Coordinates of C-alpha atoms and ligand atoms in Angstrom, one line a residue:
X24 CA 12.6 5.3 -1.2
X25 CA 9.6 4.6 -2.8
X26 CA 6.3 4.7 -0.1
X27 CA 5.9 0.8 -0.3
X28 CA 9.3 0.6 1.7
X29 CA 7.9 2.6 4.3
X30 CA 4.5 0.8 4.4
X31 CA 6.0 -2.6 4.5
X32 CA 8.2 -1.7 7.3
X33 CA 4.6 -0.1 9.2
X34 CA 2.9 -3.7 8.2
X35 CA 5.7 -5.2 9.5
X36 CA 5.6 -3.2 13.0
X37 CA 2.1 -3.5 13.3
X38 CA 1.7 -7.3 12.7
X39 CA 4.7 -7.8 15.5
X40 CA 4.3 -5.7 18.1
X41 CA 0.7 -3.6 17.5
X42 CA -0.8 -0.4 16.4
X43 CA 0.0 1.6 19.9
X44 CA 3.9 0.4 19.7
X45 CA 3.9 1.6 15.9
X46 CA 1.9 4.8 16.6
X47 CA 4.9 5.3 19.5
X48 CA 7.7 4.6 16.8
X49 CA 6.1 6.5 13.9
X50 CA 6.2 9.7 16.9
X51 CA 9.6 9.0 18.4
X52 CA 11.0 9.3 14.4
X53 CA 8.7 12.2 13.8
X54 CA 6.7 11.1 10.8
X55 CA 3.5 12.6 10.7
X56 CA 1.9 11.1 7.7
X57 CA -1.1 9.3 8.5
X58 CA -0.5 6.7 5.0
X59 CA 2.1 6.0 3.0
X60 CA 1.1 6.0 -1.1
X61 CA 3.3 3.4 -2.3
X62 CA 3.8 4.9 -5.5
X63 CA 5.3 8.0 -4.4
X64 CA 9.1 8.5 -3.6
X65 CA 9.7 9.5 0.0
X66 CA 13.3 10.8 1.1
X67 CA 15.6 8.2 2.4
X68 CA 16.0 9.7 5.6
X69 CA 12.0 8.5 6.3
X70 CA 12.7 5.0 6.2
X71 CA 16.1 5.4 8.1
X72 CA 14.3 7.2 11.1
X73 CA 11.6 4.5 11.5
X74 CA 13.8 1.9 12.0
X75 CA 16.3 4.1 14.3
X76 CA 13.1 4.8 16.2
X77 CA 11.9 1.0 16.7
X78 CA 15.2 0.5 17.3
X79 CA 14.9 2.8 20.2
X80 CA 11.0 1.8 21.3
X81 CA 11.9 -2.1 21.0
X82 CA 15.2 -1.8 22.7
X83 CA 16.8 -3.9 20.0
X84 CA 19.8 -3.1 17.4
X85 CA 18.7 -1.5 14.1
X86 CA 20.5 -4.5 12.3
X87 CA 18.4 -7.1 14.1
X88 CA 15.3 -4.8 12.9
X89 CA 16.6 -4.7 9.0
X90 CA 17.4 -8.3 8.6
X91 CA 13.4 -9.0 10.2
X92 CA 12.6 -6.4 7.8
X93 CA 14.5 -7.9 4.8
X94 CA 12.6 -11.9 5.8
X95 CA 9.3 -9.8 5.8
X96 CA 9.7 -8.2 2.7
X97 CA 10.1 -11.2 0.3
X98 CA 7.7 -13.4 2.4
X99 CA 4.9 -10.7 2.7
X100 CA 5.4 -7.8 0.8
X101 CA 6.5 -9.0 -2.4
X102 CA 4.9 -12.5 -2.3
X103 CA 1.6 -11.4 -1.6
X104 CA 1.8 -7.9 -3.8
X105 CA 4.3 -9.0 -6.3
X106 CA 4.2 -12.8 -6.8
X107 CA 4.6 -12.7 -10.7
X108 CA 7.6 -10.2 -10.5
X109 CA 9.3 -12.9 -7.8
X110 CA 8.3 -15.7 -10.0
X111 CA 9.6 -14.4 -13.2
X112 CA 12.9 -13.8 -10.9
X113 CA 13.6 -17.9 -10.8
X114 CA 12.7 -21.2 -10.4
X115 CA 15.1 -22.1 -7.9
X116 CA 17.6 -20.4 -5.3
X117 CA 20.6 -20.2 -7.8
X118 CA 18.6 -19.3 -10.9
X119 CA 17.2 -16.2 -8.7
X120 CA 20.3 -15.1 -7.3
X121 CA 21.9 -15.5 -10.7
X122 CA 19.2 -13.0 -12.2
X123 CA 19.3 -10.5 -8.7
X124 CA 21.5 -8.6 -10.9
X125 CA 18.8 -7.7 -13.3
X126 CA 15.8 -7.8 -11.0
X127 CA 14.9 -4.4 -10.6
X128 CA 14.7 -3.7 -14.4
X129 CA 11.9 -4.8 -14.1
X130 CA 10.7 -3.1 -11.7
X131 CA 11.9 0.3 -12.4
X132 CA 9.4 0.3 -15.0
X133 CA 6.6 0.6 -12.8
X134 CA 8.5 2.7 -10.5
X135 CA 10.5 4.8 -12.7
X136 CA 12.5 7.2 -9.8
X137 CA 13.7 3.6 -8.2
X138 CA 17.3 4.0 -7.2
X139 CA 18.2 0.0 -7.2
X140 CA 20.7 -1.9 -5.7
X141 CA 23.7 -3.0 -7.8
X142 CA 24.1 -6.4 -7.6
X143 CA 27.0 -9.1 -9.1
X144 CA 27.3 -12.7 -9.0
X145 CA 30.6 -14.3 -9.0
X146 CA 32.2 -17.6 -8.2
X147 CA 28.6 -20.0 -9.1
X148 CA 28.5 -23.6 -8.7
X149 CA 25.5 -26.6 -7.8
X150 CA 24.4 -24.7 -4.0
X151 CA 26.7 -21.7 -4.0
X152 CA 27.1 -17.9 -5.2
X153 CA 29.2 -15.0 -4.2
X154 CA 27.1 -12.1 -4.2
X155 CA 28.8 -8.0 -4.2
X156 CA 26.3 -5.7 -3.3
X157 CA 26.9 -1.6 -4.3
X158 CA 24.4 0.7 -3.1
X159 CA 24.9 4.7 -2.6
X160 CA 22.8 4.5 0.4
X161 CA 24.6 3.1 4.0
X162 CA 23.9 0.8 6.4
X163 CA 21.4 -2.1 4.7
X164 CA 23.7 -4.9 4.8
X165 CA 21.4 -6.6 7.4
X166 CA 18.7 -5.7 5.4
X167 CA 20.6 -7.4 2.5
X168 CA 21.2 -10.6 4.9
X169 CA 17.7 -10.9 5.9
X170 CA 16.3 -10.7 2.1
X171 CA 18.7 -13.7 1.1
X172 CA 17.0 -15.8 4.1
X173 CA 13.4 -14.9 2.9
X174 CA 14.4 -15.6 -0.6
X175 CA 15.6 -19.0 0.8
X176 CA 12.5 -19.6 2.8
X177 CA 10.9 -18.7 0.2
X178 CA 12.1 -21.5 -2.4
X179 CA 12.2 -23.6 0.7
X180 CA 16.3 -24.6 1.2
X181 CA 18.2 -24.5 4.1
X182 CA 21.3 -22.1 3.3
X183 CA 23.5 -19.9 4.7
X184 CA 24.9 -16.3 4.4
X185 CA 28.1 -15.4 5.7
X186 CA 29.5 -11.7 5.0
X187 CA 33.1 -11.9 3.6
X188 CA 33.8 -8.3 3.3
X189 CA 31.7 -5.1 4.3
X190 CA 32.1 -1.6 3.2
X191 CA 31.7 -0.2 6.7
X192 CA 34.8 -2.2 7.8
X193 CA 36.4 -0.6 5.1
X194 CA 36.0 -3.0 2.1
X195 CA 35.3 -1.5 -1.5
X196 CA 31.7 -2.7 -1.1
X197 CA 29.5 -5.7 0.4
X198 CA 30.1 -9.4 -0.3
X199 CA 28.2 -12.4 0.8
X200 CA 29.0 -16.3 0.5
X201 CA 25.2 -17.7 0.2
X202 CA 25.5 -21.8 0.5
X203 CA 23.0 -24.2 0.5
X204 CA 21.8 -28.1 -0.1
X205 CA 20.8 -28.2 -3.8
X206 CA 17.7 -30.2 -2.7
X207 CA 15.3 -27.9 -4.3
X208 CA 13.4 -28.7 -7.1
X209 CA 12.7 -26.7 -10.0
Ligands
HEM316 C1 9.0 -8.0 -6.3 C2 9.9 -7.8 -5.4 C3 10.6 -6.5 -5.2 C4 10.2 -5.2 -5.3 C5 8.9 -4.7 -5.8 C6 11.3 -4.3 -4.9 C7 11.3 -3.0 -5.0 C8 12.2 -2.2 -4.3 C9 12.0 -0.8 -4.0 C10 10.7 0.1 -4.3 C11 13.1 -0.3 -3.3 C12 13.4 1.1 -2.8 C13 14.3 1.8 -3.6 C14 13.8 3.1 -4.1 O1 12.6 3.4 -3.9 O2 14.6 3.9 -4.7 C15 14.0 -1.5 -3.2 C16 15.2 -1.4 -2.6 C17 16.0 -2.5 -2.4 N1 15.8 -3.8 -2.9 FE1 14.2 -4.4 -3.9 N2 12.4 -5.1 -4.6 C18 12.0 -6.4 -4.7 C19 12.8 -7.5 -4.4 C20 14.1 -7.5 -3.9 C21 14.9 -8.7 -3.7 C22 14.5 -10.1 -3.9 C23 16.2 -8.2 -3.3 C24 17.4 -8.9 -3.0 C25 17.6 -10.0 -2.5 C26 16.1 -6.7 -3.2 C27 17.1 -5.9 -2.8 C28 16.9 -4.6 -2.5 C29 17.8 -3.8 -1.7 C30 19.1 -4.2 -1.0 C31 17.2 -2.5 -1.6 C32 17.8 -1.3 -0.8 C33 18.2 -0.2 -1.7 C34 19.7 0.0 -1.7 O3 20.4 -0.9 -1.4 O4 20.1 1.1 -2.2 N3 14.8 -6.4 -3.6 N4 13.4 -2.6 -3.8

């Protein structure tokens, strides 16, 4: 993944817990770069061994450490560093979600080795979506979980995400029931 993954999960780290807890963590997964350049793809297996590794020095489940991750990265990575790509995403919770499929498009023209997400919206009416999420890389559906809640903090509703079928239970591939008061305003 590209090296903005890997520094958003260090900023994230850092701001929780401190630099001699993340310094521990970056050791324990055995990553010896001193920066990551955001613009430069790193192998998967980077990002996957930092968050085995806080998992490790924090003593709490890697899922528990993806879905923080997933809050932090639409609340302070891509707020603060990409605020007109999340605006031009939607107005509103459902307009966003119903555009998710698309979003990295965009995106993938500043980064063009991005391997995206797949996602599909099914099922839409006034405070719901089903969303499938496809991926050829494991694991991330608490990553997935947590980005839905940032996005909803974000646009400042009250929802909820429940997981109706998961690919490491056997299903074909991810799907989430995201619910929520259509109080927002546009
Ligand atoms: C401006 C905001 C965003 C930027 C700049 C961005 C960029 C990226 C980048 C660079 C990756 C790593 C993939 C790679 O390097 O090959 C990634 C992965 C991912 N993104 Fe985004 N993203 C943004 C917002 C979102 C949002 C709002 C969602 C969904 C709610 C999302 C869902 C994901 C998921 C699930 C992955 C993990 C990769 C996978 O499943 O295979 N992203 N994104």
């Amino acid at each position: 993944m590209y090296g903005m993954v890997n520094k958003a999960v260090q900023d994230l780290l850092i701001s929780k817990h401190g630099m001699e807890v993340w310094l521990r963590i970056k050791a324990k997964a055995g990553v010896e770069d001193e920066i990551f350049i955001s613009n430069q793809a790193y192998p998967d297996d980077v990002t996957y061994r930092l968050v085995g590794a806080a998992s490790e020095v924090l003593a709490l489940p890697a899922a528990q450490i993806l879905h923080e991750f997933g809050r932090w990265w639409v609340l302070e990575t891509a707020r603060h560093g990409y605020g007109h790509l999340l605006k031009a995403g939607g107005r509103n919770l459902g307009e966003f979600l119903q555009n998710l499929p698309n979003f990295h498009t965009r995106i993938m023209m500043i980064f063009p080795a991005l391997q995206p997400p797949e996602f599909q919206c099914t099922d839409a009416a006034p405070g719901q979506v089903r969303l499938h999420y496809r991926s050829h890389r494991r694991g991330l559906s608490a990553f997935v979980i947590g980005l839905l809640h940032g996005l909803a903090e974000m646009f400042a509703v009250t929802a909820e995400i429940s997981q109706e079928q998961s690919l490491d239970a056997g299903a074909d591939h991810d799907v989430f029931l995201i619910t929520w008061k259509e109080t927002e305003t546009a």
